[in-house]
Coordinates of C-alpha atoms in Angstrom, one line a residue:
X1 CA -28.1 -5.1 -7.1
X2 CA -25.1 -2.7 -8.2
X3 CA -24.3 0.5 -6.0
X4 CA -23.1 3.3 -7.6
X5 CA -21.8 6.5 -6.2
X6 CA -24.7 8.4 -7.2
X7 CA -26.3 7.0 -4.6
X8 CA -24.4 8.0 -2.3
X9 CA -25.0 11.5 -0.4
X10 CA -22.2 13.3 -2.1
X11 CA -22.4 16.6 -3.7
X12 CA -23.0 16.6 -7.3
X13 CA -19.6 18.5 -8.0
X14 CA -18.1 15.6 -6.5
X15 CA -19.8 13.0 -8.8
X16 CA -18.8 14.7 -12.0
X17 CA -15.3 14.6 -10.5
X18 CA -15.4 11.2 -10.2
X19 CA -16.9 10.1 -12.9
X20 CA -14.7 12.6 -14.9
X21 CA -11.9 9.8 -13.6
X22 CA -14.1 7.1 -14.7
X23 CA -15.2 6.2 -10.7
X24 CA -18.8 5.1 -11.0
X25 CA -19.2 2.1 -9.1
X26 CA -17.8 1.5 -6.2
X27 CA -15.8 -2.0 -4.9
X28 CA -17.5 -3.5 -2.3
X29 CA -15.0 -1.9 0.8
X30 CA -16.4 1.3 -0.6
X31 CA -19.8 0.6 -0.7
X32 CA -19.6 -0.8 2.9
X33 CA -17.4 2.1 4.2
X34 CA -18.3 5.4 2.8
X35 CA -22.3 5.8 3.7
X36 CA -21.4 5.1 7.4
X37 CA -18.3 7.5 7.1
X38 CA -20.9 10.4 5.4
X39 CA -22.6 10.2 8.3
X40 CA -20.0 11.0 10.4
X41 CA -19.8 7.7 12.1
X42 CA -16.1 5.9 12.9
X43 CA -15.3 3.1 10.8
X44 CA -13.2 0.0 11.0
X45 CA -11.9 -1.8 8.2
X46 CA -10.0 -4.8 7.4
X47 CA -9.6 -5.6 3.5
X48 CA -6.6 -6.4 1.2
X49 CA -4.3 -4.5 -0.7
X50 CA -5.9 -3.2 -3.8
X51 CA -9.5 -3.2 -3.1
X52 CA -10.0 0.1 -3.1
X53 CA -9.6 1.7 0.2
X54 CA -8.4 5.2 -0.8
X55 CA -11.6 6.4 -2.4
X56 CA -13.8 5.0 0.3
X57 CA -11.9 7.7 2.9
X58 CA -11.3 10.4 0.3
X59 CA -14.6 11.1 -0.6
X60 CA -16.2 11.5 2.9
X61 CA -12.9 13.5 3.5
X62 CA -14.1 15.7 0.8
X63 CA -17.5 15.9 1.3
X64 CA -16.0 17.4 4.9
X65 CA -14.3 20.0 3.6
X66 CA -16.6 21.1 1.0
X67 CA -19.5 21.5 3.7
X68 CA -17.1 23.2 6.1
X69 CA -15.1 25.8 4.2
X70 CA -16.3 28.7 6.4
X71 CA -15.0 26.9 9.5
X72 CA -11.6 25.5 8.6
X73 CA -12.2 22.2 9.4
X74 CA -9.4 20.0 8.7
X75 CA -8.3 16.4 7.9
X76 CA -5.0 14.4 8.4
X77 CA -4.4 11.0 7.2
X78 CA -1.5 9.0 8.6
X79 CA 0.1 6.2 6.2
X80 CA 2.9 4.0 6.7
X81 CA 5.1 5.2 3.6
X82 CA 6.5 8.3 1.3
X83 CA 5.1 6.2 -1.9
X84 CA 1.4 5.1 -0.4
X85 CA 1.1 8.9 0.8
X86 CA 2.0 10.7 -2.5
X87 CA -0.4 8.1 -4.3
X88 CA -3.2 9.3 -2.0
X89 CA -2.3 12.6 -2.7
X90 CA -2.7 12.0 -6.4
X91 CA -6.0 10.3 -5.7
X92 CA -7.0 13.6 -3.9
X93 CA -5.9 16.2 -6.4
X94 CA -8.1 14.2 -9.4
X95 CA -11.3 14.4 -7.2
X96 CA -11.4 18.1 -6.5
X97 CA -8.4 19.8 -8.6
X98 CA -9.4 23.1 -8.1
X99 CA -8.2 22.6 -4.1
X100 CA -5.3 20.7 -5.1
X101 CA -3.4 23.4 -3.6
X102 CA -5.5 22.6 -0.1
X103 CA -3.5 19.5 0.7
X104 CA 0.2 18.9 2.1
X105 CA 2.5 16.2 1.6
X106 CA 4.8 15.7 5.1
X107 CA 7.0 12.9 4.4
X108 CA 10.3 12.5 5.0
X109 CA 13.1 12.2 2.0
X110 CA 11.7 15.5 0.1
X111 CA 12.4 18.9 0.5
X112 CA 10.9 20.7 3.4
X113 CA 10.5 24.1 1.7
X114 CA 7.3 23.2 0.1
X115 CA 5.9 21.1 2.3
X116 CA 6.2 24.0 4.7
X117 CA 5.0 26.6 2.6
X118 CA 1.7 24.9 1.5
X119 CA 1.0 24.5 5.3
X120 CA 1.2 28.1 5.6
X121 CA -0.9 28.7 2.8
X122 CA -3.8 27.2 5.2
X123 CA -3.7 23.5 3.7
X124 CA -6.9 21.7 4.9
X125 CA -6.1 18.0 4.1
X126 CA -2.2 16.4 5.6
X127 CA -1.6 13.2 4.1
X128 CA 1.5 12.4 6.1
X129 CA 4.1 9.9 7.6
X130 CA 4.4 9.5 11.2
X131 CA 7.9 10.2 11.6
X132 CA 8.0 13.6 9.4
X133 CA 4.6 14.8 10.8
X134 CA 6.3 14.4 14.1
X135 CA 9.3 16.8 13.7
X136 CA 7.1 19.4 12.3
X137 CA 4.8 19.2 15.7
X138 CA 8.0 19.3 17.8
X139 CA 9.5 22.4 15.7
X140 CA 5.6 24.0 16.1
X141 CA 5.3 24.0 12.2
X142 CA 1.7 22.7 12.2
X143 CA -1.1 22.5 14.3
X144 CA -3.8 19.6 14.7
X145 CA -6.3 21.3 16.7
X146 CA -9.1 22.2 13.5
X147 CA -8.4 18.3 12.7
X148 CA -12.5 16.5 12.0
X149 CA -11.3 13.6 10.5
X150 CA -8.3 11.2 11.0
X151 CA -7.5 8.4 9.0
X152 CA -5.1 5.5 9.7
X153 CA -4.3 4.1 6.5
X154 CA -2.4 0.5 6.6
X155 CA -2.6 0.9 10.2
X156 CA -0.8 -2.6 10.8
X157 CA 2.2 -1.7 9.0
X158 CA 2.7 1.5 10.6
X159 CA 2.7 -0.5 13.6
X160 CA 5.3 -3.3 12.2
X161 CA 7.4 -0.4 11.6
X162 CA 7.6 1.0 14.9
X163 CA 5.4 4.3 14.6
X164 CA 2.8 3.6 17.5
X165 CA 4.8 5.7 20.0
X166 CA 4.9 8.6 17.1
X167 CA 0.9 7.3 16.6
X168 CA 0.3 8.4 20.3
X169 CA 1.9 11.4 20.1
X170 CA 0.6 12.9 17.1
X171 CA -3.5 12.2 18.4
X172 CA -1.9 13.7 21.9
X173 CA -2.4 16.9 19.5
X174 CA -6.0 16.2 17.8
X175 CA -9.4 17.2 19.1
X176 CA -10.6 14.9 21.5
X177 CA -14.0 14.8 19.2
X178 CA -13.6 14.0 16.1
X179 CA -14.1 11.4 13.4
X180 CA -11.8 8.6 12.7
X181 CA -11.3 5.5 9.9
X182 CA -9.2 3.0 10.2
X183 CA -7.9 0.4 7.6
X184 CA -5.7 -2.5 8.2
X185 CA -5.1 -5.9 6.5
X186 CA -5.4 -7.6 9.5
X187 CA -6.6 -7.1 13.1
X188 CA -4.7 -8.7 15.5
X189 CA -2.9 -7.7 18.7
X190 CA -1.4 -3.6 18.2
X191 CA -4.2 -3.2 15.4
X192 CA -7.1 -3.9 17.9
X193 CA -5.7 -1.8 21.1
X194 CA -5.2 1.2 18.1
X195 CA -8.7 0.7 17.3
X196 CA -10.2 0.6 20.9
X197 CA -7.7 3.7 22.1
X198 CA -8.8 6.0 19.1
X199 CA -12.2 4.8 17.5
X200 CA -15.9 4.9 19.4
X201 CA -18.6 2.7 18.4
X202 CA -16.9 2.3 15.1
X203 CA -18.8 0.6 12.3
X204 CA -16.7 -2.7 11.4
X205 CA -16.1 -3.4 8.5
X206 CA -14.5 -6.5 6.5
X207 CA -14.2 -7.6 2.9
X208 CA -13.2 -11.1 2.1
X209 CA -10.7 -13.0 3.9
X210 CA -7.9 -10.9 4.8
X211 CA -5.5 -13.6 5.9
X212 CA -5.8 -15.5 2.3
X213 CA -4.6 -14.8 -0.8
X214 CA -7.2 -13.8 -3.7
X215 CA -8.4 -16.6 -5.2
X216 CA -7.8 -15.3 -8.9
X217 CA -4.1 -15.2 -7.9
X218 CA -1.7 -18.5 -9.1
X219 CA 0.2 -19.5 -6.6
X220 CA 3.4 -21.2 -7.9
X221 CA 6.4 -22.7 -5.8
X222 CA 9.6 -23.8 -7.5
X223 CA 12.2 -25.7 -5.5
X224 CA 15.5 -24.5 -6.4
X225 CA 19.1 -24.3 -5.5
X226 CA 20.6 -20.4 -4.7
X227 CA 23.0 -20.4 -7.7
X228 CA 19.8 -21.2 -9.9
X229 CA 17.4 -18.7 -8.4
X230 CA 18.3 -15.8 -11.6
X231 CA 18.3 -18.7 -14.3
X232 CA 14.8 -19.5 -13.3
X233 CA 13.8 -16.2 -13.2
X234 CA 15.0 -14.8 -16.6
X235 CA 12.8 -18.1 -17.9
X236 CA 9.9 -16.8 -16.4
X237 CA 10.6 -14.1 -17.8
X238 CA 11.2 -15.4 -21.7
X239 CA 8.4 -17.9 -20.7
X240 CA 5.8 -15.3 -19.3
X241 CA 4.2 -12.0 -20.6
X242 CA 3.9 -9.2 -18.5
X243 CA 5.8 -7.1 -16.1
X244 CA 7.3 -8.7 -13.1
X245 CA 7.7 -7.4 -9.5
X246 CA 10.7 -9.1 -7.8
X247 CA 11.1 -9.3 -3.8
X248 CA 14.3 -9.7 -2.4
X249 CA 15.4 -9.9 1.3
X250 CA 18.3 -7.1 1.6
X251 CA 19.0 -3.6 -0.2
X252 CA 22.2 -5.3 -1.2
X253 CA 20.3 -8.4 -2.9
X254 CA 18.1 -5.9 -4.8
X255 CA 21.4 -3.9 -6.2
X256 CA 22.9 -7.1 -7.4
X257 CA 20.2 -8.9 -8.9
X258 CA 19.1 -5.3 -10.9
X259 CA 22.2 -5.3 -12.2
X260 CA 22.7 -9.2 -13.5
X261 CA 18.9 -8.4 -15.0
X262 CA 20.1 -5.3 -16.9
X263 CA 22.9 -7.1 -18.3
X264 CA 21.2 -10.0 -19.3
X265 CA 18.9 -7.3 -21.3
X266 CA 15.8 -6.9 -19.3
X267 CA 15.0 -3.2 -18.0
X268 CA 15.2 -3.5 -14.5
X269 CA 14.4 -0.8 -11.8
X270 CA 14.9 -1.1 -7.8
X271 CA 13.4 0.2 -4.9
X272 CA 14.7 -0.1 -1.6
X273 CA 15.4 1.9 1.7
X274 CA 19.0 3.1 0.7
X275 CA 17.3 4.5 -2.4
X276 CA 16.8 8.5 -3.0
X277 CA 13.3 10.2 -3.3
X278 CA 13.8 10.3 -6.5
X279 CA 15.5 7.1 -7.3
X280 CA 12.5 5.6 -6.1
X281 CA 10.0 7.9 -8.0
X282 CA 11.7 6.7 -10.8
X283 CA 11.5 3.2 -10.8
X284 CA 8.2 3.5 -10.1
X285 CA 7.2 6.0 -12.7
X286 CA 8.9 3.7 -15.1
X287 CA 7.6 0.5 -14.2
X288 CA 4.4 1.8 -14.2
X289 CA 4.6 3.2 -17.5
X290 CA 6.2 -0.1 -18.9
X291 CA 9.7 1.1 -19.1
X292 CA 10.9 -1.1 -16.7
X293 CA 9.2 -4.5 -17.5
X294 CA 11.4 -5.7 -14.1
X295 CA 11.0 -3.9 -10.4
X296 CA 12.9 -5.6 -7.7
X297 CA 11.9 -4.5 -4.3
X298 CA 12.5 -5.4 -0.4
X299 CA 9.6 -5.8 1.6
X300 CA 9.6 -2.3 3.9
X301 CA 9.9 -0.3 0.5
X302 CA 7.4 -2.1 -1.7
X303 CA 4.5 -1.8 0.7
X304 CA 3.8 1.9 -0.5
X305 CA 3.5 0.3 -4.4
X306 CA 0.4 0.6 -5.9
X307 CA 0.7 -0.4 -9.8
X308 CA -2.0 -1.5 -11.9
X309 CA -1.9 -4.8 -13.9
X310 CA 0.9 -6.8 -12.6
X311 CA 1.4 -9.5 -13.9
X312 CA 3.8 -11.5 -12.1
X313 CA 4.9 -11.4 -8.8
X314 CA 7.9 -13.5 -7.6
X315 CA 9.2 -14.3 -4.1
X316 CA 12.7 -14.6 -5.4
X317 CA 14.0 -15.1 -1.2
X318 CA 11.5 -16.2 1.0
X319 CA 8.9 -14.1 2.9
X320 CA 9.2 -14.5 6.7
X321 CA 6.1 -14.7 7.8
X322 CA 2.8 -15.6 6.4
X323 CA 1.7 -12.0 6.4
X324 CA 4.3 -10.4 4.1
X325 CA 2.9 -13.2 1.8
X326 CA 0.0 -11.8 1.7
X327 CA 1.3 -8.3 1.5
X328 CA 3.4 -9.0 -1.5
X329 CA 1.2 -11.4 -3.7
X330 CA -1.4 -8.8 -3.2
X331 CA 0.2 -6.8 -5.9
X332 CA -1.1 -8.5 -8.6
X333 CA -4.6 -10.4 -9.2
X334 CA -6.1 -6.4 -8.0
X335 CA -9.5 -5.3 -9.3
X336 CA -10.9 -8.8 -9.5
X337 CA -7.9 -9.2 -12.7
X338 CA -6.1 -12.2 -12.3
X339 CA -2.2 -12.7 -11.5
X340 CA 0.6 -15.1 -11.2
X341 CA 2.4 -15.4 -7.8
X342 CA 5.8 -17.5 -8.0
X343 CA 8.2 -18.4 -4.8
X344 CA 11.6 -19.9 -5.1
X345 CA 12.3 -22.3 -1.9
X346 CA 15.4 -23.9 -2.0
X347 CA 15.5 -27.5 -0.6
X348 CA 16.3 -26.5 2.8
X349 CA 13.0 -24.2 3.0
X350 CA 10.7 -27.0 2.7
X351 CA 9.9 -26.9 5.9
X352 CA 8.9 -23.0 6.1
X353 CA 6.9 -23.4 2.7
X354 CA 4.9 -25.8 4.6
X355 CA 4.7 -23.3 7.7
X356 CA 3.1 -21.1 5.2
X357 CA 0.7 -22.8 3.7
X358 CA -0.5 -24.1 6.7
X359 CA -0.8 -20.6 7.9
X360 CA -3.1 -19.5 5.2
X361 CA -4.6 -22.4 4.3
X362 CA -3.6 -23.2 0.7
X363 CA -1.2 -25.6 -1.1
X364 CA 0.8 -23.9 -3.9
X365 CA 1.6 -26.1 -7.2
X366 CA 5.2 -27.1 -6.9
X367 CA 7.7 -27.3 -9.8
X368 CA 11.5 -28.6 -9.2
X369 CA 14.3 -27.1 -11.0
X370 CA 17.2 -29.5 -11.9
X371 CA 19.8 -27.8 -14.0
X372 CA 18.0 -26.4 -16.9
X373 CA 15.0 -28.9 -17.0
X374 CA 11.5 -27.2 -15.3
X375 CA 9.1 -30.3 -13.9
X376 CA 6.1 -30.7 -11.8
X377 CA 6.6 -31.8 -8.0

């Protein structure tokens, strides 16, 4: 039997919203998460990138602050990145538009000034980085103590990336009572002592197997020399339809492979940590839009994407671990659509292809490059 969100217990303002953005049924880490978050209870969630975990905080977030206007009851949600928090901020200003000016962005690599200003103003929702939120509790720019719901969003990464000190710090400031969700793609070690230190009797919560890749995604492997790694690439792309997201291991490998693409006539965007704000906003925007059929990316800076429809992803160096596998092949084959995932191993990386597979329990179909001949392993 289908769920919809009218059956949910959400205001009926809230319903029009979303169905206004054409949200009327809800994927199965939002049917599972929100009633137990409506009712105020904790929640613990493990699910892949792309299922839709955004909506399944958001709306009992809302519903909060709707219900509590008279109070000042507040909401922060942590996320590991500038580009995953400014999507949730999007998300949140198309469900209730006219409080879009209720919600501040604190992320690092944008201007203060307004960031500041709309916390004055008596903002009611922070969708924030660690770091950033931070330095503004340190300069006494904000205060946490009206806060009745916390989310950690992509709890693990923020964890990968060093943020639990800034994590302890930053609920140091919170009401001791108070509601908390937490999402993660996985929960192992750090994730689980996050969970236990900050959630009570939390309802758990976990959709599909987080540690595999969706089955509707293609796994590919193509052995192949370095100096053959863009030829291979630029016939996937003749080859293929689609737009392509690239993942490279350095800043400086994304700058010179952009480049080579561009001049071989594909538009090509990159995103990476030496990147501006806006430089990254940009290759986003335009990739999205279909400007940019190419966006090469490193690993730390392509966890905050969130495009629709990609077709293509392609390990162009080799992921180190199992788990930014996952993160990155998760890009495409989202909302049940299917994808193509492609990894170049040269000869010497047979050995940590294996190590992979193993890991997550699949065997990718291989393909050997010699010169400009394509064959099945």
């Amino acid at each position: 039997m289908t769920t919809l969100f009218s059956q949910f217990a959400i205001s009926p303002a809230l319903l029009a919203r979303l169905n206004h953005n054409k949200f009327t049924t809800p994927t199965p880490v939002q049917a599972d998460a929100i009633p137990p978050a409506l009712e105020g209870r904790d929640v613990l969630a493990t699910a892949q990138t792309g299922t839709g975990k955004t909506l399944s905080f958001l709306i009992p977030i809302v519903e909060m602050l709707e219900k509590t206007d008279a109070r000042g009851a507040n909401a922060l949600i942590l996320l590991p990145t500038r580009e995953l928090a400014m999507q949730v901020e999007k998300v949140y200003r198309a469900i209730r538009p006219n409080q879009a000016n209720m919600v501040a962005l604190v992320v690092g690599g944008m201007a203060e000034g307004p960031q500041i200003d709309t916390i004055r103003r008596g903002a009611r929702l922070i969708v924030a980085t660690p770091g950033r939120l931070e330095d503004y509790i340190k300069r006494r720019l904000v205060r946490l103590d009206k806060v009745q719901i916390l989310v950690f969003d992509e709890v693990d990464r923020m964890l990968d990336m060093g943020f639990q000190p800034a994590i302890a710090r930053i609920c140091a400031e919170l009401p001791q009572k108070r509601q908390t969700l937490c999402y993660s793609a996985t929960l192992e070690g750090a994730v689980r002592d996050v969970a236990k230190r900050y959630l009570t009797n939390p309802v758990r919560i976990e959709i599909g197997n987080t540690s595999k890749p969706a089955e509707n995604v293609e796994l590919r492997t193509f052995e192949v020399d370095q100096n053959k790694k863009q030829e291979l690439l630029e016939h996937l792309l003749t080859a293929e339809k689609g737009s392509f997201l690239v993942f490279v291991r350095t800043k400086h490998g994304a700058d010179r492979l952009a480049r080579k693409l561009e001049r071989s006539g594909y538009a090509t965007a990159q995103i990476h940590g030496d990147r501006t704000q806006s430089q990254r906003n940009s290759a986003l925007k335009g990739f999205s839009e279909g400007r940019h059929r190419v966006l090469v990316a490193t690993d730390v800076a392509a966890r905050g994407i969130d495009v629709k429809d990609i077709a293509h992803v392609v390990n162009y160096d080799m992921p180190k671990e199992a788990e930014d596998f996952i993160h990155r092949i998760g890009r495409t084959g989202r909302a049940s659509k299917t994808g193509i995932a492609s990894t170049f191993a040269m000869p010497n990386e047979r050995g940590d292809l294996k190590k992979i597979e193993r890991g997550l329990g699949v065997q990718m179909k291989r393909f050997r490059v010699r010169s400009s001949e394509l064959t099945a392993a």
